[in-house]
PDB file of C-alpha atoms in Angstrom:
ATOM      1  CA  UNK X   1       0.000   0.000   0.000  1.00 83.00           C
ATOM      2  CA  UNK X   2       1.338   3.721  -1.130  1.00 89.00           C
ATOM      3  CA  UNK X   3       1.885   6.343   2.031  1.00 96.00           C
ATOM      4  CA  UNK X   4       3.051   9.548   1.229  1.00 98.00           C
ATOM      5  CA  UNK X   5       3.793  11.196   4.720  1.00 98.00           C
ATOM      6  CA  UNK X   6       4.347  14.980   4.794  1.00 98.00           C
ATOM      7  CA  UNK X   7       5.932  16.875   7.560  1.00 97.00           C
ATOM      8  CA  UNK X   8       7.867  19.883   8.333  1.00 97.00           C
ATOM      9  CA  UNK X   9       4.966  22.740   7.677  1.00 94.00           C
ATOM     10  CA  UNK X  10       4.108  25.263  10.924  1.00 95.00           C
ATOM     11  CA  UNK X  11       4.408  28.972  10.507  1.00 95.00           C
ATOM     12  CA  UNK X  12       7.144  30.748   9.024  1.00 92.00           C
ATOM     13  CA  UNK X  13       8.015  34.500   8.562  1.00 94.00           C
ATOM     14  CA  UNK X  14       7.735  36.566   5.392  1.00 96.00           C
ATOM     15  CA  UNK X  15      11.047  36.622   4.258  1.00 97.00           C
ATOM     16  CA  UNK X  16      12.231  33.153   6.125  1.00 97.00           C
ATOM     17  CA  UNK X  17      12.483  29.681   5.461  1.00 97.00           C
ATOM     18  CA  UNK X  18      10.704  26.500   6.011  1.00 97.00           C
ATOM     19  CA  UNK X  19      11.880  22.388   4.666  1.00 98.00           C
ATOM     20  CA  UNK X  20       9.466  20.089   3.997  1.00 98.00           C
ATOM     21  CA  UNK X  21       9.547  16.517   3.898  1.00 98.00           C
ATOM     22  CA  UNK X  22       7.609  13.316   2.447  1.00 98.00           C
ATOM     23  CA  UNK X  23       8.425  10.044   3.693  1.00 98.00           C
ATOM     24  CA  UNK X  24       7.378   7.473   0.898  1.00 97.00           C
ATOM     25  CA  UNK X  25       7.041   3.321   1.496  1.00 94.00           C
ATOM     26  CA  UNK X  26       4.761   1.039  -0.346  1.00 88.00           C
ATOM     27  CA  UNK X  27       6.449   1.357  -3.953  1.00 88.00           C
ATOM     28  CA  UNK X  28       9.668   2.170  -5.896  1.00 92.00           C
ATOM     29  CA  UNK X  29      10.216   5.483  -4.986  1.00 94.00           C
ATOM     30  CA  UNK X  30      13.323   5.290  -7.309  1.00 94.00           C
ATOM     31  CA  UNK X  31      11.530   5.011 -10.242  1.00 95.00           C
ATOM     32  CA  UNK X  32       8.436   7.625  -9.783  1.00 96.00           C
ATOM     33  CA  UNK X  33       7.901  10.886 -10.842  1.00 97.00           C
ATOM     34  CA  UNK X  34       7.388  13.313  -7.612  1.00 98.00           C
ATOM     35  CA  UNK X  35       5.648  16.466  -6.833  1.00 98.00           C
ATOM     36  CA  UNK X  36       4.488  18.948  -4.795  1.00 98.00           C
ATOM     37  CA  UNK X  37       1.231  20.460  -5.067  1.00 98.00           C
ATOM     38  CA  UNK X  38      -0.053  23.236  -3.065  1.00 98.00           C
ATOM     39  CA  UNK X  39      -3.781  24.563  -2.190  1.00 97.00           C
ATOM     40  CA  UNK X  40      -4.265  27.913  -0.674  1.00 94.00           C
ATOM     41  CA  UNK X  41      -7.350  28.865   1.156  1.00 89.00           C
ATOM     42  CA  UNK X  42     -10.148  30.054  -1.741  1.00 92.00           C
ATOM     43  CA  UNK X  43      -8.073  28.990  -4.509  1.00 94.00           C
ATOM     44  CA  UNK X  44      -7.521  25.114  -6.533  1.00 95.00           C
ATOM     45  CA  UNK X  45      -4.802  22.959  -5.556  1.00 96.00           C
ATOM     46  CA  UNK X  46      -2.093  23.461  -7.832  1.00 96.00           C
ATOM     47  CA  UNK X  47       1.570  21.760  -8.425  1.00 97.00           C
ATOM     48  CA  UNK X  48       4.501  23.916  -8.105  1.00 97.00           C
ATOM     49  CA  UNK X  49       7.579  21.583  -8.172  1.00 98.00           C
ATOM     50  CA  UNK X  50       8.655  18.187  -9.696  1.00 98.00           C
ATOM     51  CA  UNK X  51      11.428  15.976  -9.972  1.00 98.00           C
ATOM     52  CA  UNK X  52      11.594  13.088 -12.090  1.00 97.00           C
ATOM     53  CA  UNK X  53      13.385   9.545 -11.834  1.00 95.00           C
ATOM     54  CA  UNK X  54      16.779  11.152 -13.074  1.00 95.00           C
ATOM     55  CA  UNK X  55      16.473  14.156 -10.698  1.00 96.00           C
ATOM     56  CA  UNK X  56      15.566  16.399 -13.498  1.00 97.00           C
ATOM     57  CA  UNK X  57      13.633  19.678 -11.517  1.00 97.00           C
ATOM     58  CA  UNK X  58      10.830  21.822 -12.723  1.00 97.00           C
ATOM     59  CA  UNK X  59       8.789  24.791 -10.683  1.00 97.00           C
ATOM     60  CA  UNK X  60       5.717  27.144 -11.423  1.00 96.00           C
ATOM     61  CA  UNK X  61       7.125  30.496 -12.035  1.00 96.00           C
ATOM     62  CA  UNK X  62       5.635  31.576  -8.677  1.00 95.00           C
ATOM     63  CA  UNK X  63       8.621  29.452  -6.856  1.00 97.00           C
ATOM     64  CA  UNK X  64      10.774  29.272  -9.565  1.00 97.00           C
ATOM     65  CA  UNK X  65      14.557  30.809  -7.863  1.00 97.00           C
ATOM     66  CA  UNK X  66      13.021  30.444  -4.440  1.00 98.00           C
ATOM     67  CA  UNK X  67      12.093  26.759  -3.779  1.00 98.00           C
ATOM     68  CA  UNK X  68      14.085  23.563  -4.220  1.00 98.00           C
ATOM     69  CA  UNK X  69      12.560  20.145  -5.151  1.00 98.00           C
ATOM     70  CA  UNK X  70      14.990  17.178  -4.244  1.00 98.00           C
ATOM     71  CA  UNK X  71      14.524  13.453  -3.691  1.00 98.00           C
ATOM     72  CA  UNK X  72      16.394  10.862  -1.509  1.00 97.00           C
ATOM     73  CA  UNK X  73      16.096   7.601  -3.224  1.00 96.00           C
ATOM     74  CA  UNK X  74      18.351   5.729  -0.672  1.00 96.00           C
ATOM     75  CA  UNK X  75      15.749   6.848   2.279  1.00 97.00           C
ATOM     76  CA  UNK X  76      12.840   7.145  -0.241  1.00 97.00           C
ATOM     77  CA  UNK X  77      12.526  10.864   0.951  1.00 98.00           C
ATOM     78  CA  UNK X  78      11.272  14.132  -0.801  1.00 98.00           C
ATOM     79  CA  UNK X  79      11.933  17.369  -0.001  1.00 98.00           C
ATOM     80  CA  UNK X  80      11.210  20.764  -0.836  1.00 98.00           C
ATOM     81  CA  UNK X  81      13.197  23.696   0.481  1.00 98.00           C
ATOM     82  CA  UNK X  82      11.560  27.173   0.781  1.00 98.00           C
ATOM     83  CA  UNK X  83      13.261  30.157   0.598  1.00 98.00           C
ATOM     84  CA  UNK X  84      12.364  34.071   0.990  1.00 97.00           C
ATOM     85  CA  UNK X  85       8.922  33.159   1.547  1.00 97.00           C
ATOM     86  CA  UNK X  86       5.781  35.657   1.729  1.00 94.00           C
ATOM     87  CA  UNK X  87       2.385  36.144   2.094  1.00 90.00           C
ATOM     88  CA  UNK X  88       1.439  33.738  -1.354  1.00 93.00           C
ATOM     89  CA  UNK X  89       3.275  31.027   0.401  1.00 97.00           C
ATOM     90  CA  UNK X  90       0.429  30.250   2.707  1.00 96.00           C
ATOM     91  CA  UNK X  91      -1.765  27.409   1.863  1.00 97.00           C
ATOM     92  CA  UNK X  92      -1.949  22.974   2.316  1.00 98.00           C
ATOM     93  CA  UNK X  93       1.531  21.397   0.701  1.00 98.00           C
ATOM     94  CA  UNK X  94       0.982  18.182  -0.682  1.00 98.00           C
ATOM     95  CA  UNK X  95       2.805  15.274  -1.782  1.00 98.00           C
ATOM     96  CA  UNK X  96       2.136  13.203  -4.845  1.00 98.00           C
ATOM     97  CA  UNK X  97       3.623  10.506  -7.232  1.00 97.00           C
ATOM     98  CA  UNK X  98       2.598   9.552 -10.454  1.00 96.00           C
ATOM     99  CA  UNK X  99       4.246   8.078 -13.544  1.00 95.00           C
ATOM    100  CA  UNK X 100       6.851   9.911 -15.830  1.00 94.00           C
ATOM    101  CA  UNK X 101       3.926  11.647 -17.862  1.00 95.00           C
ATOM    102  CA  UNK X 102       3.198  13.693 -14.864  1.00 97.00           C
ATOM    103  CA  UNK X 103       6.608  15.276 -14.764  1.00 96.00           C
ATOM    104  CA  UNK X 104       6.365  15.785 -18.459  1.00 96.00           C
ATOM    105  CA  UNK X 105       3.274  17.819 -18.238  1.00 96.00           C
ATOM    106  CA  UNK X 106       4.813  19.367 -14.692  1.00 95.00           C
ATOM    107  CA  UNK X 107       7.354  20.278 -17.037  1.00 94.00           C
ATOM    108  CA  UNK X 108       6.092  21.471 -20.236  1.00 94.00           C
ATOM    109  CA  UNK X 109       2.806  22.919 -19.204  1.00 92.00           C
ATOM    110  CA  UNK X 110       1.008  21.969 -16.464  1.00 90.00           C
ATOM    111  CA  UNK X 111       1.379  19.612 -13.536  1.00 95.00           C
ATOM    112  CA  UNK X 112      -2.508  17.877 -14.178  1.00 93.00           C
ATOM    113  CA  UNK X 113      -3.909  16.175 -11.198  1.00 94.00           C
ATOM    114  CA  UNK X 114      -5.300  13.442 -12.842  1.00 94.00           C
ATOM    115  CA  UNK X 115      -2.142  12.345 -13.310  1.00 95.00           C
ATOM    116  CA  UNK X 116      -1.435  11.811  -9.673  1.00 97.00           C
ATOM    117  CA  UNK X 117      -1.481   8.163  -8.646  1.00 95.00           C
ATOM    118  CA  UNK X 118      -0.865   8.862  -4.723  1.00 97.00           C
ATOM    119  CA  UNK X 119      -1.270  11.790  -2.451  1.00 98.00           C
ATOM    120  CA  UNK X 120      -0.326  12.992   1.137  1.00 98.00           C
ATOM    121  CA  UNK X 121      -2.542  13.691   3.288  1.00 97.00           C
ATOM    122  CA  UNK X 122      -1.132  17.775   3.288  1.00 98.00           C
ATOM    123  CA  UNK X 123       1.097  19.831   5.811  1.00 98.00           C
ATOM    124  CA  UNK X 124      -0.097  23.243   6.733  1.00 97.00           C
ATOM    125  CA  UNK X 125       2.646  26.029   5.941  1.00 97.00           C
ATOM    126  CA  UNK X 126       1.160  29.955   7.339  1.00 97.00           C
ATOM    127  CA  UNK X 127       3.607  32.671   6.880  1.00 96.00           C
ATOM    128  CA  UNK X 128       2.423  36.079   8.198  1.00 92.00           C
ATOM    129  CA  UNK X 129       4.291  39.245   8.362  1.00 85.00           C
TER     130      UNK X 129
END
């Protein structure tokens, strides 16, 4: 069974810096496409960072230069690294794994949800001024 753990969210300061993690078991990590998604209050839930089987990164242009996707294959781990956050930042951070097409689309165009296989349960992240 796929379990995609989050953990690291809380509150944060604008300007500061939060690390998330996503502790994965059930499947090859290795060999999945990775993502995180985010969902701030009012608006969709939308993906904002992916990293394929190869490493190979991509980011929405709102956390493009400010956010870091990684993986840890050896502890099946993901992370994502936030840096000079602000108000925008605020919102549920997800975790999700799906095939290669996902990152293709994360990359290209758009990360599309229906091309998630598994999902966290979320992580709250609230920065305030």
């Amino acid at each position: 069974q796929v379990e995609l753990v989050e953990s690291g969210g809380g509150s944060g300061q604008t300007g500061g810096s939060l690390r998330l993690s996503c502790a994965a078991s059930g499947y090859n990590f290795a060999r999945r496409c990775m993502a995180w998604f985010r969902q701030a209050p009012g608006l969709r839930r939308e993906g904002i960072a992916s990293i394929d089987s190869d490493g190979n990164a991509s980011y929405d242009d709102s956390v493009a230069g400010r956010f870091t996707i990684s993986r840890d294959n050896a502890k099946n781990t993901l992370f994502l690294q936030m840096n000079n956050l602000d108000d925008g930042d605020s919102g549920m951070y997800y975790c999700a794994a799906g095939g290669e097409s996902l990152c293709h689309y994360c990359r290209t165009s758009y990360c599309y949800e229906n091309m998630v296989d598994s999902w966290g349960k979320g992580t709250l992240v609230s920065i305030s001024s």
